[in-house]
Amino acid sequence: MVNYNKKYLSLLIGSILSTSSAVALAANEQDPQLKETDDDAVEVIEVRGIRNSLKESLFIKQNSIQVVDAIVAEDIGKFPDQNVAEALQRISGITITRNAGEGQNVTVRGLGGDYNITTINGRRMASEHSSRDFNYDLIAAELLGGVEVYKSPVAHTQEGGIGSVINIKTRRPMDFDGFTASGSIKGIYEDRTEDVTPQASFLLSDTFFDDTFGALFTAVYSERTLRIDSYEGEGFWNETTESDITVRQDVNGDGAFDPLVDNEWGSIIPGYMRYGNQEDTRERIGGSLALQWIPNSDFEMNFDSIYSSYKTDATESQISFVTYDESWTEGIPGVKDVGFNDEGLVNKMTLFGTGAMAEILNVSSPRVTETYQVGVNAKWFVADNFSVAFDVAHSSSENKNDGHNRYIVARGFVDEIMLDKSGNNLLPDVSISPNLTANSPFGAHYSYNSGTGVKDVVNELRIDAQWMPNVDWIKSIDFGLNIGDQTKTTNVNSSENASAFSNAGAQLDSERYDHFSVDYSSVENINGFDLFRLPESVLIDGDFENFFKGEPGQHPNPWPRFDYDELFAFYESISPEAANQLIKALPRPKDSYEVNEQTNAIYASVNIEDNVFGFPYALNLGVRAIETTVGSQGYSLNLDKVVFVPDKQGNPSYEGKVEDYQDIVEFEDTYTDVLPSLNLKLNLTDTLLLRTTASKAITRPSIQSLKAWSYINFNKMEYHASNPGLEPLRANQADLALEWYFSENGALTAVYFYKDIESFVINGENGSIDINGETFKVQSSINGDGGGTIEGYEIAYQHAFTELLPAPFNNLGVQLNYTYVDSGYDQVPQDHPEYDFRSLGLPYQGMSEHSYNAVVYYETDDFQLRFAYNWRDEYVANADAWGGPQWVADYGQLDFSASYDITESINLNVSGNNLTNERGWHYISRSDQVHKLDSAGRLFTFGVNVRF
């Protein structure tokens, strides 16, 4: 792996830190009078209240040369919403996804995930996500001073985000005037669990040595308990996409299907149906330390750090039903009392006999993460018209998972299961007879343990210089360089054979495991299936109440769950070798990988301010050139070693294990991009301005596409391989905006945006290859032939009615915005069938065509009240889902907050999320084919803030 950037970074970091101290001393020695603090050198801007927060956001937007939107904290430790993602959704053009009701990821102008870059204080932030996406629930909102979303680039900002660059800003001690202390204590009430959990934060800040040095420390701790009731259905019958998922009835009862005798129908009831009850405990610990030194007006040095530890322990108990017969579903399901809709599709059935199988599942996906960033920045005015700045940063994020994820299935049986989708409710009516209890017969089936640990490390060095020449119309010339190094490493753990104890250990009876000792004494025939009968110690009666409360229809009663430790002990009693070698999650080094990216960027830009036909304007012209070197290391098939043997059908298959043919491999590739940018701001009047931008931007390929790996699909005779040589996604983009700032608290703005993406990375056919005498089609990630466009507009209105309305209505204010986004793919090449989904006219994945926000607030000197509603249109979550495109239905949520100042130092506050108890749901192709529905409930907080 190439590591020359790492060497450069380590050398430069040490030299810059030592040089910065020397520079500061030299600056003081030049003129003793400079040791006196210039009070005008640092402007202290302290924002308090909703109105002033929105006012400061408008100020940032109006004075920026870029198209930017901003959020400013309303007070110390008081962000507008519960977390960063939920605050960002109030900005026009931004929508979010949620995890158990909590905002997590963002989409900007229809582009999410890899298309956006997240920085903290201008530095790239490592992420525990396995992709380039950033989980915003990692960072506690109490640590932040603001967030800025740059929708048009300038040369000195980070490259890599066609969607946007989102910069999170932490606080610094000079933001306050002298000593400041603040703390808060809150209770969080979740109405599904009816639990109250704590949240606390505090901030200490002070300045010393005649206000030339400052220190600030913040800390936050919170706990949350969540309950999510869920439904999931997959495998819908759709003639154009899935003809195998059908309801079949053995009319003559001979135990086999005869297409000439037996019945076969399409169905809107899914082939697999699951209900789940998830209990989720979350703990977040965060902190930041900032040091600031400004010995004189010519020099400033800052140390910034932020830390976040986030632990979630989500365990879900599920019950599932199988409604169809296929080669991989054992037995003939008994079906009776079949009903049909007007299209002739099954919308009602009763399962009986072998079909009355109700599997219970234990599903868990804990998340243990640690993320931190440290950075040092120094700026020195070498002369009145020339300054230089150095910035060194290190960031690390780790998701620690050694195989803690579980997907455990046990088979249970009842007399009958009635499924009815003939009504108008979103979910089917379900009736189980008799109800399942811990005393019902259950057999061992499937036990898969897994977990992928992810570690991301980012090192950066920036050197920025600014020259202000003695030219009236040139404000400044900026130039600099940026060296970056990022390494994302994954460590995979998984079970070798999750079905080892299924069907009474049928696989354990094969030659492959004939050296295992196996005790078959617990085998029973349960409803026609030979299974290891689970002992009573494994099973526990369901302990949740009011399942899907408020959701119309008939839902399953609480079903049993099982103790995994007891289940594993049962497996060990049957075969300790099989339990510990096949079921326990073990490291899979040959499934793990590492991807390293090294970037060298230089930039130059000129800022011009002048008049044209009497109209003042500001113009930024810049260019950024980047060389990116990608290194990928992992395990891939050594095709010279592969040996085939025929399987039972005579088709080629591996001889032995696939691991026997895998060797460690390394790939490396380099590409260069030159990104010009233009940002123009023209003042038509003192309050009305026109903006236009034009730029070229890139988004680098996903980490998954760059990892080193390969495998053979024998069913389709395909050889799948990675492609670390992928080029980035490149786009030409432009904005045209008109902004009217009719008061310091009010503005009406509109912007049209356009993005022309040259090509997408797709999984497509890339030739053929001969392996051991057999010909396989090569499938890999490739830069596709066709690209696409995104265009739309954003309209925003903001106003505090302080001078417009009489008292008491003059305390009202509003913040409204609406976004429209449209997308289209280039013409689909006929020789690329993998592009077929694009010919369906689908929008980009994750893109809502319409979205809007409405915030109404009332604020006096002592009292604040705020209602905020956010709505987004439906969007495609997966264009290639089983049965057709998966859509997420439109979703709107109403939140509120209120606070009252008892004194200048003590504030009482309350907030509520999702007041109307909305739930999100997905569907496949058509709205009556519900794929998923989650009900997370409401969240309320009650607290007190104290400030000194």
JSON list of C-alpha atoms in Angstrom, two decimals, residues 46 76-77 121 142-145 169-182 202-208 213-219 287-293 302-306:
[
{"chain": "A", "resi": 46, "resn": "GLU", "atom": "CA", "xyz": [-23.41, 35.58, 21.39]},
{"chain": "A", "resi": 76, "resn": "ILE", "atom": "CA", "xyz": [-25.46, 27.43, 24.98]},
{"chain": "A", "resi": 77, "resn": "GLY", "atom": "CA", "xyz": [-26.30, 23.74, 24.66]},
{"chain": "A", "resi": 121, "resn": "ASN", "atom": "CA", "xyz": [-14.56, 23.05, 11.71]},
{"chain": "A", "resi": 142, "resn": "GLU", "atom": "CA", "xyz": [-25.35, 20.26, 22.79]},
{"chain": "A", "resi": 143, "resn": "LEU", "atom": "CA", "xyz": [-21.71, 20.35, 21.68]},
{"chain": "A", "resi": 144, "resn": "LEU", "atom": "CA", "xyz": [-22.34, 22.52, 18.65]},
{"chain": "A", "resi": 145, "resn": "GLY", "atom": "CA", "xyz": [-22.46, 26.20, 17.89]},
{"chain": "A", "resi": 169, "resn": "LYS", "atom": "CA", "xyz": [-18.98, 24.16, 13.94]},
{"chain": "A", "resi": 170, "resn": "THR", "atom": "CA", "xyz": [-18.04, 23.68, 17.57]},
{"chain": "A", "resi": 171, "resn": "ARG", "atom": "CA", "xyz": [-17.71, 26.53, 20.05]},
{"chain": "A", "resi": 172, "resn": "ARG", "atom": "CA", "xyz": [-14.51, 28.34, 21.02]},
{"chain": "A", "resi": 173, "resn": "PRO", "atom": "CA", "xyz": [-13.78, 30.25, 24.24]},
{"chain": "A", "resi": 174, "resn": "MET", "atom": "CA", "xyz": [-13.52, 33.65, 22.55]},
{"chain": "A", "resi": 175, "resn": "ASP", "atom": "CA", "xyz": [-17.16, 33.25, 21.47]},
{"chain": "A", "resi": 176, "resn": "PHE", "atom": "CA", "xyz": [-17.97, 34.34, 25.05]},
{"chain": "A", "resi": 177, "resn": "ASP", "atom": "CA", "xyz": [-17.11, 37.40, 27.06]},
{"chain": "A", "resi": 178, "resn": "GLY", "atom": "CA", "xyz": [-15.00, 36.09, 29.92]},
{"chain": "A", "resi": 179, "resn": "PHE", "atom": "CA", "xyz": [-16.14, 33.40, 32.34]},
{"chain": "A", "resi": 180, "resn": "THR", "atom": "CA", "xyz": [-19.21, 31.44, 31.30]},
{"chain": "A", "resi": 181, "resn": "ALA", "atom": "CA", "xyz": [-20.77, 28.37, 32.89]},
{"chain": "A", "resi": 182, "resn": "SER", "atom": "CA", "xyz": [-23.89, 26.61, 31.75]},
{"chain": "A", "resi": 202, "resn": "PHE", "atom": "CA", "xyz": [-22.53, 21.43, 30.86]},
{"chain": "A", "resi": 203, "resn": "LEU", "atom": "CA", "xyz": [-20.12, 24.02, 29.46]},
{"chain": "A", "resi": 204, "resn": "LEU", "atom": "CA", "xyz": [-17.27, 25.85, 31.15]},
{"chain": "A", "resi": 205, "resn": "SER", "atom": "CA", "xyz": [-15.40, 28.63, 29.39]},
{"chain": "A", "resi": 206, "resn": "ASP", "atom": "CA", "xyz": [-13.04, 31.36, 30.50]},
{"chain": "A", "resi": 207, "resn": "THR", "atom": "CA", "xyz": [-10.30, 33.65, 29.24]},
{"chain": "A", "resi": 208, "resn": "PHE", "atom": "CA", "xyz": [-6.96, 34.38, 30.89]},
{"chain": "A", "resi": 213, "resn": "PHE", "atom": "CA", "xyz": [-5.88, 32.85, 26.07]},
{"chain": "A", "resi": 214, "resn": "GLY", "atom": "CA", "xyz": [-9.11, 30.96, 26.46]},
{"chain": "A", "resi": 215, "resn": "ALA", "atom": "CA", "xyz": [-10.25, 27.45, 27.34]},
{"chain": "A", "resi": 216, "resn": "LEU", "atom": "CA", "xyz": [-13.62, 25.83, 26.84]},
{"chain": "A", "resi": 217, "resn": "PHE", "atom": "CA", "xyz": [-14.84, 22.39, 27.89]},
{"chain": "A", "resi": 218, "resn": "THR", "atom": "CA", "xyz": [-18.22, 20.80, 27.22]},
{"chain": "A", "resi": 219, "resn": "ALA", "atom": "CA", "xyz": [-19.65, 17.42, 28.13]},
{"chain": "A", "resi": 287, "resn": "GLY", "atom": "CA", "xyz": [-17.31, 16.09, 25.01]},
{"chain": "A", "resi": 288, "resn": "SER", "atom": "CA", "xyz": [-15.20, 18.82, 23.46]},
{"chain": "A", "resi": 289, "resn": "LEU", "atom": "CA", "xyz": [-12.17, 20.81, 24.47]},
{"chain": "A", "resi": 290, "resn": "ALA", "atom": "CA", "xyz": [-11.14, 24.03, 22.76]},
{"chain": "A", "resi": 291, "resn": "LEU", "atom": "CA", "xyz": [-8.10, 26.20, 23.47]},
{"chain": "A", "resi": 292, "resn": "GLN", "atom": "CA", "xyz": [-7.62, 29.57, 21.85]},
{"chain": "A", "resi": 293, "resn": "TRP", "atom": "CA", "xyz": [-4.59, 31.86, 21.92]},
{"chain": "A", "resi": 302, "resn": "ASN", "atom": "CA", "xyz": [-6.70, 27.24, 18.05]},
{"chain": "A", "resi": 303, "resn": "PHE", "atom": "CA", "xyz": [-6.87, 23.71, 19.36]},
{"chain": "A", "resi": 304, "resn": "ASP", "atom": "CA", "xyz": [-10.20, 21.95, 18.80]},
{"chain": "A", "resi": 305, "resn": "SER", "atom": "CA", "xyz": [-11.27, 18.48, 19.82]},
{"chain": "A", "resi": 306, "resn": "ILE", "atom": "CA", "xyz": [-14.53, 16.57, 19.93]}
]
